[in-house]
Amino acid sequence: MLAYAIRRTGPSADATDIVADVFTTAWRRLDQVPAAPADRLWLYGVAQRVVAGRRRSAHRLRSLTSRLRAEQAVATPQQAGGRDPARDHLIAALDQLSPAEREALQLVLWEQLSHAEAAQVLGCSANAVAIRVHRAKARLRDLLATGPDQPARPHQHTTLNGR
């Protein structure tokens, strides 16, 4: 669970807080935790919801901070020291994926879950996970093919009838 949290938030105190929240939830709902091996997938599902909640909270905090800065007209200088442009470009590209595609991709690639296991975590079918992962990879490929300052090429989805 800690590795899952670190891959979602980076090595910070947030990762350990996420793990604590996951196991607190598991303790409170001990009667709902399925037997092994499904317990691991249940914990991933809880972790996913905890991370999503923290992202929503962080987004609200960023929005509030931006509004306050705009109201106070305080200019903050950008600090470029110690940044990795390639990593920043990858993170920006991941942030442009839909939340469903990003989470499916991360569960399959980072957590090395099978499509069936990821489907259990996400509450959808294995086929839906496969489609999300495929679309996420294609979109990520397009986003990474452009430079960090260039707009991404729109990704074309085609179906069997060509529409």
CSV table of N, CA, C and O in Angstrom, one decimal, residues 20-75:
chain,number,residue,atom,x,y,z
A,20,ALA,N,-2.2,5.1,6.2
A,20,ALA,CA,-2.9,5.0,7.5
A,20,ALA,C,-4.4,5.1,7.4
A,20,ALA,O,-5.2,4.4,8.0
A,21,ASP,N,-4.9,6.0,6.4
A,21,ASP,CA,-6.3,6.1,6.2
A,21,ASP,C,-6.9,4.8,5.6
A,21,ASP,O,-8.0,4.4,6.0
A,22,VAL,N,-6.1,4.2,4.7
A,22,VAL,CA,-6.6,2.9,4.1
A,22,VAL,C,-6.8,1.8,5.2
A,22,VAL,O,-7.8,1.2,5.3
A,23,PHE,N,-5.8,1.7,6.1
A,23,PHE,CA,-5.9,0.6,7.1
A,23,PHE,C,-6.8,1.0,8.2
A,23,PHE,O,-7.4,0.1,8.9
A,24,THR,N,-7.0,2.3,8.5
A,24,THR,CA,-8.0,2.7,9.4
A,24,THR,C,-9.4,2.3,8.9
A,24,THR,O,-10.3,1.8,9.6
A,25,THR,N,-9.6,2.6,7.6
A,25,THR,CA,-10.9,2.2,6.9
A,25,THR,C,-11.1,0.7,7.0
A,25,THR,O,-12.2,0.2,7.3
A,26,ALA,N,-10.0,-0.1,6.7
A,26,ALA,CA,-10.1,-1.5,6.8
A,26,ALA,C,-10.4,-2.0,8.2
A,26,ALA,O,-11.2,-2.9,8.4
A,27,TRP,N,-9.8,-1.3,9.2
A,27,TRP,CA,-10.1,-1.7,10.6
A,27,TRP,C,-11.6,-1.4,10.9
A,27,TRP,O,-12.2,-2.3,11.6
A,28,ARG,N,-12.1,-0.3,10.5
A,28,ARG,CA,-13.5,0.1,10.8
A,28,ARG,C,-14.4,-0.8,10.1
A,28,ARG,O,-15.5,-1.1,10.6
A,29,ARG,N,-14.0,-1.3,8.9
A,29,ARG,CA,-14.9,-2.2,8.1
A,29,ARG,C,-14.5,-3.6,8.1
A,29,ARG,O,-14.6,-4.3,7.0
A,30,LEU,N,-13.8,-4.0,9.1
A,30,LEU,CA,-13.3,-5.4,9.1
A,30,LEU,C,-14.2,-6.4,8.7
A,30,LEU,O,-13.9,-7.4,8.0
A,31,ASP,N,-15.5,-6.3,9.0
A,31,ASP,CA,-16.5,-7.3,8.6
A,31,ASP,C,-16.8,-7.2,7.1
A,31,ASP,O,-17.3,-8.2,6.6
A,32,GLN,N,-16.4,-6.2,6.4
A,32,GLN,CA,-16.6,-6.1,5.0
A,32,GLN,C,-15.4,-6.5,4.2
A,32,GLN,O,-15.5,-6.6,2.9
A,33,VAL,N,-14.2,-6.6,4.8
A,33,VAL,CA,-13.0,-7.0,4.1
A,33,VAL,C,-13.2,-8.4,3.6
A,33,VAL,O,-13.4,-9.4,4.4
A,34,PRO,N,-13.0,-8.7,2.3
A,34,PRO,CA,-13.2,-10.0,1.8
A,34,PRO,C,-12.0,-10.9,2.2
A,34,PRO,O,-10.9,-10.4,2.6
A,35,ALA,N,-12.1,-12.2,2.0
A,35,ALA,CA,-11.0,-13.1,2.4
A,35,ALA,C,-10.0,-13.0,1.3
A,35,ALA,O,-10.2,-12.6,0.2
A,36,ALA,N,-8.8,-13.5,1.6
A,36,ALA,CA,-7.6,-13.5,0.7
A,36,ALA,C,-8.0,-14.4,-0.5
A,36,ALA,O,-8.8,-15.3,-0.4
A,37,PRO,N,-7.6,-14.1,-1.7
A,37,PRO,CA,-6.7,-13.0,-2.2
A,37,PRO,C,-7.5,-11.7,-2.5
A,37,PRO,O,-6.9,-10.7,-2.9
A,38,ALA,N,-8.8,-11.7,-2.4
A,38,ALA,CA,-9.6,-10.5,-2.8
A,38,ALA,C,-9.4,-9.3,-1.8
A,38,ALA,O,-9.7,-8.2,-2.1
A,39,ASP,N,-8.8,-9.6,-0.6
A,39,ASP,CA,-8.6,-8.5,0.3
A,39,ASP,C,-7.6,-7.5,-0.2
A,39,ASP,O,-7.8,-6.3,0.0
A,40,ARG,N,-6.6,-7.9,-0.9
A,40,ARG,CA,-5.6,-7.0,-1.5
A,40,ARG,C,-6.3,-6.1,-2.5
A,40,ARG,O,-6.0,-4.9,-2.5
A,41,LEU,N,-7.2,-6.6,-3.3
A,41,LEU,CA,-7.9,-5.8,-4.3
A,41,LEU,C,-8.8,-4.8,-3.6
A,41,LEU,O,-9.0,-3.7,-4.0
A,42,TRP,N,-9.4,-5.3,-2.5
A,42,TRP,CA,-10.3,-4.4,-1.8
A,42,TRP,C,-9.5,-3.2,-1.2
A,42,TRP,O,-10.0,-2.1,-1.2
A,43,LEU,N,-8.3,-3.5,-0.7
A,43,LEU,CA,-7.5,-2.5,-0.1
A,43,LEU,C,-7.1,-1.5,-1.2
A,43,LEU,O,-7.0,-0.3,-1.0
A,44,TYR,N,-6.8,-2.0,-2.4
A,44,TYR,CA,-6.5,-1.1,-3.5
A,44,TYR,C,-7.6,-0.2,-3.8
A,44,TYR,O,-7.5,1.0,-4.1
A,45,GLY,N,-8.8,-0.7,-3.8
A,45,GLY,CA,-10.0,0.1,-4.0
A,45,GLY,C,-10.2,1.2,-3.0
A,45,GLY,O,-10.5,2.4,-3.3
A,46,VAL,N,-9.9,0.9,-1.7
A,46,VAL,CA,-10.0,1.9,-0.7
A,46,VAL,C,-8.9,2.9,-0.9
A,46,VAL,O,-9.1,4.1,-0.8
A,47,ALA,N,-7.7,2.4,-1.2
A,47,ALA,CA,-6.6,3.4,-1.5
A,47,ALA,C,-6.9,4.3,-2.6
A,47,ALA,O,-6.6,5.5,-2.6
A,48,GLN,N,-7.5,3.8,-3.7
A,48,GLN,CA,-7.9,4.6,-4.8
A,48,GLN,C,-8.8,5.7,-4.4
A,48,GLN,O,-8.7,6.9,-4.8
A,49,ARG,N,-9.8,5.4,-3.6
A,49,ARG,CA,-10.8,6.4,-3.1
A,49,ARG,C,-10.1,7.4,-2.2
A,49,ARG,O,-10.4,8.6,-2.2
A,50,VAL,N,-9.2,7.0,-1.3
A,50,VAL,CA,-8.5,7.9,-0.4
A,50,VAL,C,-7.7,8.9,-1.2
A,50,VAL,O,-7.7,10.1,-1.0
A,51,VAL,N,-6.9,8.3,-2.2
A,51,VAL,CA,-6.1,9.2,-3.1
A,51,VAL,C,-7.0,10.2,-3.8
A,51,VAL,O,-6.7,11.4,-3.9
A,52,ALA,N,-8.1,9.7,-4.4
A,52,ALA,CA,-9.0,10.6,-5.1
A,52,ALA,C,-9.5,11.7,-4.2
A,52,ALA,O,-9.6,12.9,-4.6
A,53,GLY,N,-9.9,11.4,-3.0
A,53,GLY,CA,-10.4,12.4,-2.1
A,53,GLY,C,-9.3,13.4,-1.8
A,53,GLY,O,-9.6,14.6,-1.7
A,54,ARG,N,-8.1,12.9,-1.6
A,54,ARG,CA,-7.0,13.9,-1.3
A,54,ARG,C,-6.7,14.8,-2.5
A,54,ARG,O,-6.4,15.9,-2.4
A,55,ARG,N,-6.8,14.2,-3.7
A,55,ARG,CA,-6.6,15.0,-4.9
A,55,ARG,C,-7.7,16.1,-5.0
A,55,ARG,O,-7.4,17.2,-5.4
A,56,ARG,N,-8.9,15.7,-4.7
A,56,ARG,CA,-10.0,16.7,-4.8
A,56,ARG,C,-9.8,17.8,-3.7
A,56,ARG,O,-9.9,19.0,-4.0
A,57,SER,N,-9.3,17.4,-2.5
A,57,SER,CA,-9.0,18.4,-1.5
A,57,SER,C,-7.9,19.3,-1.9
A,57,SER,O,-7.9,20.5,-1.7
A,58,ALA,N,-6.8,18.7,-2.5
A,58,ALA,CA,-5.7,19.5,-3.0
A,58,ALA,C,-6.1,20.4,-4.1
A,58,ALA,O,-5.7,21.6,-4.1
A,59,HIS,N,-7.0,20.0,-5.0
A,59,HIS,CA,-7.5,20.9,-6.1
A,59,HIS,C,-8.3,22.0,-5.5
A,59,HIS,O,-8.1,23.2,-5.9
A,60,ARG,N,-9.1,21.8,-4.5
A,60,ARG,CA,-9.9,22.8,-3.8
A,60,ARG,C,-8.9,23.8,-3.2
A,60,ARG,O,-9.1,25.0,-3.2
A,61,LEU,N,-7.9,23.3,-2.5
A,61,LEU,CA,-6.9,24.2,-1.9
A,61,LEU,C,-6.2,25.0,-2.9
A,61,LEU,O,-6.0,26.2,-2.7
A,62,ARG,N,-5.8,24.4,-4.0
A,62,ARG,CA,-5.1,25.2,-5.1
A,62,ARG,C,-6.0,26.3,-5.6
A,62,ARG,O,-5.6,27.4,-5.8
A,63,SER,N,-7.3,25.9,-5.8
A,63,SER,CA,-8.2,26.9,-6.3
A,63,SER,C,-8.4,28.1,-5.4
A,63,SER,O,-8.4,29.3,-5.8
A,64,LEU,N,-8.5,27.8,-4.1
A,64,LEU,CA,-8.6,28.8,-3.1
A,64,LEU,C,-7.4,29.7,-3.0
A,64,LEU,O,-7.5,30.9,-3.0
A,65,THR,N,-6.2,29.0,-3.0
A,65,THR,CA,-5.0,29.8,-3.0
A,65,THR,C,-4.8,30.7,-4.2
A,65,THR,O,-4.4,31.8,-4.1
A,66,SER,N,-5.2,30.2,-5.4
A,66,SER,CA,-5.1,31.0,-6.6
A,66,SER,C,-6.1,32.2,-6.5
A,66,SER,O,-5.7,33.3,-6.8
A,67,ARG,N,-7.3,32.0,-6.0
A,67,ARG,CA,-8.2,33.1,-5.8
A,67,ARG,C,-7.7,34.1,-4.8
A,67,ARG,O,-7.7,35.3,-5.0
A,68,LEU,N,-7.1,33.6,-3.7
A,68,LEU,CA,-6.5,34.6,-2.7
A,68,LEU,C,-5.4,35.4,-3.3
A,68,LEU,O,-5.2,36.6,-3.1
A,69,ARG,N,-4.5,34.7,-4.1
A,69,ARG,CA,-3.4,35.4,-4.7
A,69,ARG,C,-3.9,36.4,-5.7
A,69,ARG,O,-3.3,37.5,-5.7
A,70,ALA,N,-4.9,36.1,-6.5
A,70,ALA,CA,-5.4,37.0,-7.4
A,70,ALA,C,-6.0,38.2,-6.7
A,70,ALA,O,-5.8,39.4,-7.2
A,71,GLU,N,-6.7,38.0,-5.6
A,71,GLU,CA,-7.3,39.1,-4.9
A,71,GLU,C,-6.3,40.0,-4.2
A,71,GLU,O,-6.4,41.2,-4.2
A,72,GLN,N,-5.2,39.4,-3.8
A,72,GLN,CA,-4.1,40.2,-3.1
A,72,GLN,C,-3.1,40.7,-4.1
A,72,GLN,O,-2.2,41.5,-3.7
A,73,ALA,N,-3.2,40.2,-5.4
A,73,ALA,CA,-2.2,40.6,-6.4
A,73,ALA,C,-0.8,40.4,-6.0
A,73,ALA,O,0.1,41.3,-6.1
A,74,VAL,N,-0.5,39.3,-5.4
A,74,VAL,CA,0.9,38.9,-4.9
A,74,VAL,C,1.5,38.1,-6.0
A,74,VAL,O,1.0,37.0,-6.4
A,75,ALA,N,2.6,38.6,-6.5
A,75,ALA,CA,3.4,37.8,-7.5
A,75,ALA,C,4.4,37.0,-6.8
A,75,ALA,O,5.2,37.5,-6.0
